[in-house]
Short mmCIF file of C-alpha atoms in Angstrom, two decimals:
data_model
loop_
_atom_site.label_atom_id
_atom_site.label_comp_id
_atom_site.label_asym_id
_atom_site.label_seq_id
_atom_site.Cartn_x
_atom_site.Cartn_y
_atom_site.Cartn_z
CA UNK A 261 -0.57 -0.02 -0.10
CA UNK A 262 2.68 2.63 1.32
CA UNK A 263 4.37 2.06 -2.54
CA UNK A 264 1.30 2.63 -3.90
CA UNK A 265 0.85 5.87 -2.56
CA UNK A 266 4.26 6.58 -3.25
CA UNK A 267 4.41 6.39 -6.85
CA UNK A 268 0.94 7.94 -6.58
CA UNK A 269 2.61 11.38 -5.43
CA UNK A 270 4.63 10.98 -7.84
CA UNK A 271 2.77 10.80 -11.30
CA UNK A 272 3.19 13.93 -13.64
CA UNK A 273 -0.16 15.78 -14.47
CA UNK A 274 0.16 16.24 -18.34
CA UNK A 275 -3.47 16.95 -19.17
CA UNK A 276 -5.57 18.86 -16.90
CA UNK A 277 -7.78 20.70 -18.77
CA UNK A 278 -11.39 20.32 -19.76
CA UNK A 279 -12.00 18.08 -22.91
CA UNK A 280 -13.33 19.92 -25.71
CA UNK A 281 -16.48 18.77 -27.55
CA UNK A 282 -13.87 18.44 -30.64
CA UNK A 283 -10.83 17.50 -29.62
CA UNK A 284 -9.30 18.13 -32.83
CA UNK A 285 -10.04 20.72 -34.27
CA UNK A 286 -8.85 22.71 -37.54
CA UNK A 287 -4.81 23.19 -36.57
CA UNK A 288 -4.94 19.57 -37.07
CA UNK A 289 -6.28 19.80 -40.72
CA UNK A 290 -3.21 22.27 -41.24
CA UNK A 291 -1.23 19.91 -39.31
CA UNK A 292 -1.58 16.92 -41.78
CA UNK A 293 -1.83 19.19 -44.83
CA UNK A 294 1.21 20.59 -44.30
CA UNK A 295 3.12 17.70 -43.41
CA UNK A 296 2.10 15.62 -46.86
CA UNK A 297 3.02 18.43 -48.77
CA UNK A 298 6.98 18.34 -46.14
CA UNK A 299 7.31 14.83 -47.13
CA UNK A 300 5.27 14.58 -50.59
CA UNK A 301 7.69 17.42 -52.61
CA UNK A 302 11.12 15.37 -51.16
CA UNK A 303 9.81 11.87 -52.65
CA UNK A 304 9.02 13.73 -56.07
CA UNK A 305 12.49 14.81 -55.61
CA UNK A 306 13.22 11.63 -55.63
CA UNK A 307 11.52 10.47 -58.54
CA UNK A 308 12.19 13.30 -60.97
CA UNK A 309 16.78 12.98 -60.04
CA UNK A 310 15.82 8.98 -61.37
CA UNK A 311 14.17 10.07 -64.39
CA UNK A 312 15.04 13.41 -65.25
CA UNK A 313 18.42 14.34 -63.33
CA UNK A 314 19.69 17.35 -65.05
CA UNK A 315 16.31 18.98 -64.85
CA UNK A 316 15.55 17.80 -61.31
CA UNK A 317 19.12 19.22 -60.01
CA UNK A 318 17.79 22.72 -60.12
CA UNK A 319 15.56 21.89 -57.65
CA UNK A 320 17.62 20.70 -55.09
CA UNK A 321 17.62 23.67 -52.91
CA UNK A 322 14.06 24.56 -53.28
CA UNK A 323 12.49 21.02 -52.85
CA UNK A 324 14.78 21.14 -49.73
CA UNK A 325 13.78 24.68 -48.24
CA UNK A 326 9.81 23.30 -49.32
CA UNK A 327 10.18 20.40 -47.04
CA UNK A 328 11.65 22.44 -44.18
CA UNK A 329 9.11 25.35 -44.30
CA UNK A 330 6.24 23.11 -44.55
CA UNK A 331 7.78 20.29 -41.58
CA UNK A 332 8.04 23.41 -39.32
CA UNK A 333 4.36 24.39 -39.96
CA UNK A 334 3.22 20.77 -39.38
CA UNK A 335 5.26 20.68 -35.98
CA UNK A 336 4.40 24.55 -34.98
CA UNK A 337 0.29 23.51 -34.88
CA UNK A 338 1.00 20.32 -34.11
CA UNK A 339 2.47 22.42 -30.77
CA UNK A 340 -0.60 24.96 -30.83
CA UNK A 341 -3.14 21.74 -30.83
CA UNK A 342 -1.64 20.78 -27.29
CA UNK A 343 -3.79 21.57 -24.44
CA UNK A 344 -0.05 21.92 -22.55
CA UNK A 345 2.25 23.17 -25.04
CA UNK A 346 4.86 24.17 -22.31
CA UNK A 347 5.36 20.02 -21.15
CA UNK A 348 5.85 19.26 -25.03
CA UNK A 349 9.31 18.24 -23.91
CA UNK A 350 7.76 15.50 -21.91
CA UNK A 351 7.39 13.55 -24.97
CA UNK A 352 11.39 13.40 -25.62
CA UNK A 353 12.91 12.66 -21.89
CA UNK A 354 9.92 10.17 -21.14
CA UNK A 355 9.65 8.62 -24.36
CA UNK A 356 6.60 6.04 -24.19
CA UNK A 357 7.63 4.12 -27.32
CA UNK A 358 3.71 2.45 -27.67
CA UNK A 359 2.48 5.62 -28.26
CA UNK A 360 2.37 7.50 -32.15
CA UNK A 361 2.63 10.70 -30.80
CA UNK A 362 6.20 9.25 -29.28
CA UNK A 363 7.16 8.06 -32.50
CA UNK A 364 5.83 10.73 -34.47
CA UNK A 365 7.70 13.69 -32.68
CA UNK A 366 11.54 11.79 -32.87
CA UNK A 367 11.06 11.06 -36.42
CA UNK A 368 9.60 14.24 -37.30
CA UNK A 369 12.46 15.71 -35.20
CA UNK A 370 14.94 13.51 -37.13
CA UNK A 371 13.84 14.04 -40.65
CA UNK A 372 13.93 18.01 -39.95
CA UNK A 373 17.27 17.58 -39.48
CA UNK A 374 17.81 15.48 -42.65
CA UNK A 375 16.14 18.36 -43.91
CA UNK A 376 18.94 20.91 -42.89
CA UNK A 377 21.40 19.15 -44.12
CA UNK A 378 20.20 18.92 -47.56
CA UNK A 379 19.69 22.41 -47.14
CA UNK A 380 23.41 22.83 -46.37
CA UNK A 381 24.32 20.19 -48.62
CA UNK A 382 22.57 22.31 -51.50
CA UNK A 383 23.91 25.76 -50.71
CA UNK A 384 27.80 24.25 -50.27
CA UNK A 385 26.69 22.22 -54.27
CA UNK A 386 27.78 19.41 -52.30
CA UNK A 387 25.47 17.17 -54.70
CA UNK A 388 26.93 13.81 -54.29
CA UNK A 389 26.56 13.99 -50.16
CA UNK A 390 22.89 15.75 -50.91
CA UNK A 391 21.67 12.59 -53.00
CA UNK A 392 23.44 10.80 -50.53
CA UNK A 393 21.36 12.27 -47.70
CA UNK A 394 18.05 12.36 -49.85
CA UNK A 395 17.54 8.62 -49.96
CA UNK A 396 17.65 7.85 -46.47
CA UNK A 397 15.52 11.31 -46.18
CA UNK A 398 13.20 9.30 -49.24
CA UNK A 399 13.07 6.64 -46.81
CA UNK A 400 11.84 8.57 -43.41
CA UNK A 401 9.10 10.77 -45.23
CA UNK A 402 7.49 7.05 -45.75
CA UNK A 403 6.66 6.71 -42.16
CA UNK A 404 6.92 10.24 -41.22
CA UNK A 405 3.42 10.59 -43.27
CA UNK A 406 2.01 7.80 -41.76
CA UNK A 407 2.57 9.06 -38.78
CA UNK A 408 -0.81 10.33 -38.36
CA UNK A 409 -2.18 7.37 -39.61
CA UNK A 410 -1.67 5.43 -37.17
CA UNK A 411 -2.32 8.54 -34.16
CA UNK A 412 -6.27 7.95 -35.39
CA UNK A 413 -6.30 4.17 -35.84
CA UNK A 414 -4.90 4.18 -32.01
CA UNK A 415 -8.93 6.18 -31.52
CA UNK A 416 -10.47 2.79 -31.33
CA UNK A 417 -13.34 4.28 -30.44
CA UNK A 418 -13.48 6.22 -33.99
CA UNK A 419 -14.11 3.77 -36.13
CA UNK A 420 -13.96 5.28 -39.16
CA UNK A 421 -10.21 5.55 -38.58
CA UNK A 422 -8.32 2.14 -40.12
CA UNK A 423 -4.92 2.01 -39.64
CA UNK A 424 -5.18 -0.21 -43.32
CA UNK A 425 -7.51 2.73 -45.26
CA UNK A 426 -5.58 5.78 -43.33
CA UNK A 427 -2.54 4.92 -43.93
CA UNK A 428 -2.98 4.76 -47.68
CA UNK A 429 -4.98 8.19 -47.82
CA UNK A 430 -1.86 9.51 -45.99
CA UNK A 431 0.77 8.28 -48.93
CA UNK A 432 -1.73 9.17 -51.63
CA UNK A 433 -2.08 12.42 -50.14
CA UNK A 434 1.97 12.70 -49.78
CA UNK A 435 1.85 12.43 -53.76
CA UNK A 436 -1.09 14.34 -54.49
CA UNK A 437 0.49 17.77 -52.96
CA UNK A 438 3.67 16.80 -53.81
CA UNK A 439 3.66 16.25 -57.25
CA UNK A 440 1.24 19.47 -57.56
CA UNK A 441 3.43 21.48 -55.76
CA UNK A 442 6.04 20.33 -57.78
CA UNK A 443 4.18 21.50 -60.83
CA UNK A 444 4.10 24.58 -59.42
CA UNK A 445 7.66 25.13 -58.51
CA UNK A 446 9.04 23.74 -61.77
CA UNK A 447 8.28 26.31 -63.87
CA UNK A 448 10.78 26.50 -66.18
CA UNK A 449 13.35 24.50 -64.42
CA UNK A 450 11.27 21.14 -65.66
CA UNK A 451 10.20 20.57 -69.27
CA UNK A 452 6.85 19.57 -70.73
CA UNK A 453 8.10 15.69 -69.93
CA UNK A 454 8.41 16.19 -66.23
CA UNK A 455 5.86 17.90 -65.90
CA UNK A 456 3.43 15.40 -67.58
CA UNK A 457 5.32 12.63 -65.63
CA UNK A 458 3.88 15.33 -61.91
CA UNK A 459 1.05 15.14 -63.89
CA UNK A 460 0.14 11.80 -64.14
CA UNK A 461 1.45 10.90 -60.51
CA UNK A 462 -1.07 13.82 -59.51
CA UNK A 463 -4.12 12.64 -61.80
CA UNK A 464 -3.49 8.67 -60.15
CA UNK A 465 -3.20 9.84 -56.44
CA UNK A 466 -6.31 11.66 -56.89
CA UNK A 467 -8.21 9.37 -58.61
CA UNK A 468 -7.02 6.45 -55.80
CA UNK A 469 -8.08 8.64 -52.86
CA UNK A 470 -11.35 9.07 -54.47
CA UNK A 471 -11.68 5.20 -55.19
CA UNK A 472 -11.09 4.80 -51.67
CA UNK A 473 -13.30 7.56 -49.84
CA UNK A 474 -16.60 6.68 -52.19
CA UNK A 475 -15.43 2.61 -51.10
CA UNK A 476 -16.12 4.12 -47.09
CA UNK A 477 -18.32 6.41 -47.87
CA UNK A 478 -20.84 3.51 -49.44
CA UNK A 479 -19.37 0.21 -47.96
CA UNK A 480 -18.60 1.37 -44.46
CA UNK A 481 -22.13 1.54 -43.23
CA UNK A 482 -21.97 -2.05 -43.94
CA UNK A 483 -19.25 -3.08 -41.59
CA UNK A 484 -20.29 -1.14 -38.37
CA UNK A 485 -23.64 1.03 -36.97
CA UNK A 486 -20.80 3.72 -35.79
CA UNK A 487 -19.58 4.50 -39.34
CA UNK A 488 -23.13 4.45 -40.51
CA UNK A 489 -24.20 6.94 -37.55
CA UNK A 490 -20.96 8.97 -39.38
CA UNK A 491 -21.52 9.28 -42.67
CA UNK A 492 -24.95 10.49 -42.01
CA UNK A 493 -22.97 13.68 -41.56
CA UNK A 494 -22.03 14.06 -45.11
CA UNK A 495 -25.28 12.59 -46.39
CA UNK A 496 -28.38 14.07 -47.80
CA UNK A 497 -28.93 17.06 -45.26
CA UNK A 498 -25.93 16.33 -43.28
CA UNK A 499 -23.91 19.35 -41.99
CA UNK A 500 -21.06 18.38 -43.97
CA UNK A 501 -22.10 16.94 -46.74
CA UNK A 502 -21.70 20.13 -49.31
CA UNK A 503 -18.27 20.45 -47.50
CA UNK A 504 -17.21 16.80 -48.01
CA UNK A 505 -18.67 16.87 -51.76
CA UNK A 506 -16.60 20.00 -52.05
CA UNK A 507 -13.77 18.63 -51.39
CA UNK A 508 -14.40 15.72 -53.13
CA UNK A 509 -14.71 18.11 -56.79
CA UNK A 510 -11.62 20.25 -55.84
CA UNK A 511 -9.45 17.79 -54.77
CA UNK A 512 -9.50 14.85 -57.37
CA UNK A 513 -12.49 15.03 -59.40
CA UNK A 514 -11.40 18.20 -61.28
CA UNK A 515 -7.76 17.98 -61.13
CA UNK A 516 -8.29 14.58 -62.97
CA UNK A 517 -10.21 16.40 -65.65
CA UNK A 518 -7.83 19.15 -66.04
CA UNK A 519 -4.82 16.91 -66.25
CA UNK A 520 -6.77 15.20 -69.43
CA UNK A 521 -7.62 18.51 -70.63
CA UNK A 522 -3.83 19.75 -70.28
CA UNK A 523 -2.10 16.89 -71.76
CA UNK A 524 -4.48 17.02 -74.91
CA UNK A 525 -4.36 20.42 -75.48
CA UNK A 526 -0.91 20.64 -73.98
CA UNK A 527 -1.01 23.85 -71.62
CA UNK A 528 1.21 24.40 -68.59
CA UNK A 529 -1.76 26.99 -67.23
CA UNK A 530 -4.31 24.11 -67.14
CA UNK A 531 -2.01 21.52 -65.33
CA UNK A 532 -0.84 24.21 -62.83
CA UNK A 533 -4.67 24.93 -62.65
CA UNK A 534 -5.04 21.33 -61.74
CA UNK A 535 -2.32 21.56 -59.24
CA UNK A 536 -3.93 24.49 -57.51
CA UNK A 537 -7.13 23.07 -56.50
CA UNK A 538 -5.56 19.40 -55.74
CA UNK A 539 -3.40 21.18 -53.00
CA UNK A 540 -7.15 23.43 -52.04
CA UNK A 541 -8.88 20.54 -52.22
CA UNK A 542 -7.18 18.32 -50.13
CA UNK A 543 -7.49 20.67 -47.21
CA UNK A 544 -10.87 20.42 -47.08
CA UNK A 545 -11.21 16.67 -47.66
CA UNK A 546 -8.91 16.66 -44.28
CA UNK A 547 -10.72 18.38 -42.33
CA UNK A 548 -14.03 16.92 -43.04
CA UNK A 549 -12.43 13.31 -42.81
CA UNK A 550 -10.96 14.61 -39.37
CA UNK A 551 -14.31 16.52 -37.65
CA UNK A 552 -17.10 13.84 -38.88
CA UNK A 553 -15.95 11.28 -36.48
CA UNK A 554 -15.36 13.08 -33.68
CA UNK A 555 -19.29 14.71 -33.71
CA UNK A 556 -20.78 11.13 -32.40
CA UNK A 557 -21.47 10.99 -29.04
CA UNK A 558 -19.71 7.94 -27.31
CA UNK A 559 -22.36 7.02 -25.13
#
């Protein structure tokens, strides 16, 4: 008994605030959106350097800076969403390795360190070393972008968030936003063939993400009553119906259409418009899918 009392007196209080109705608000939407761009541009640079090395080489510094900025935005909004941000150091000092938050925090920190090295090597024009570091940065970008899927899957009371589908959506979001941003950033540095390749990645990512969302929308309610109740928020006259379908059209359907039009007309302007729509729509889609499971009462 004495041992139990002593242990209790040494407990560290990490969350002593009232639980709001929506635990993860729009701050987490920005968190996921920025992380997708930060990891996605690295994945796309790795691909382009192997397919179009001379052109993609001109984007080494630009890509590293963009990734660095958006990963910092991701970390900033993660910190802002914490109910006790001044205690975030506990994650590193008292690491709990069964928590997706701990694993994600360490991975994101190492990832940010690698991005700093990429900027340094690009500035010093040490391109051989840059490419070696880029390989490890690209490998780490995959679990970093998957981190939020693991965090959502640990919320076992939210039936809609399942690890297999959320993992696929996180990877597709990175590919979609990364290719879209590279299309906008490429400018005169990439030729038409390279931009068409990015357009294909963008279009296929949009198609696969849309198919998964529609599968969840149509067949999810057959699996569990909880999913059926959540999906009601985006069906018929549900409060998020308009936002859900607006996001699907802006993020996926219209970009696919405009990519086809850009290839037929060889118009770079239409391709850039598709990229802008994809980036804007992705934020809307992510926000709806984040909020609606939290609207369902747990009792």
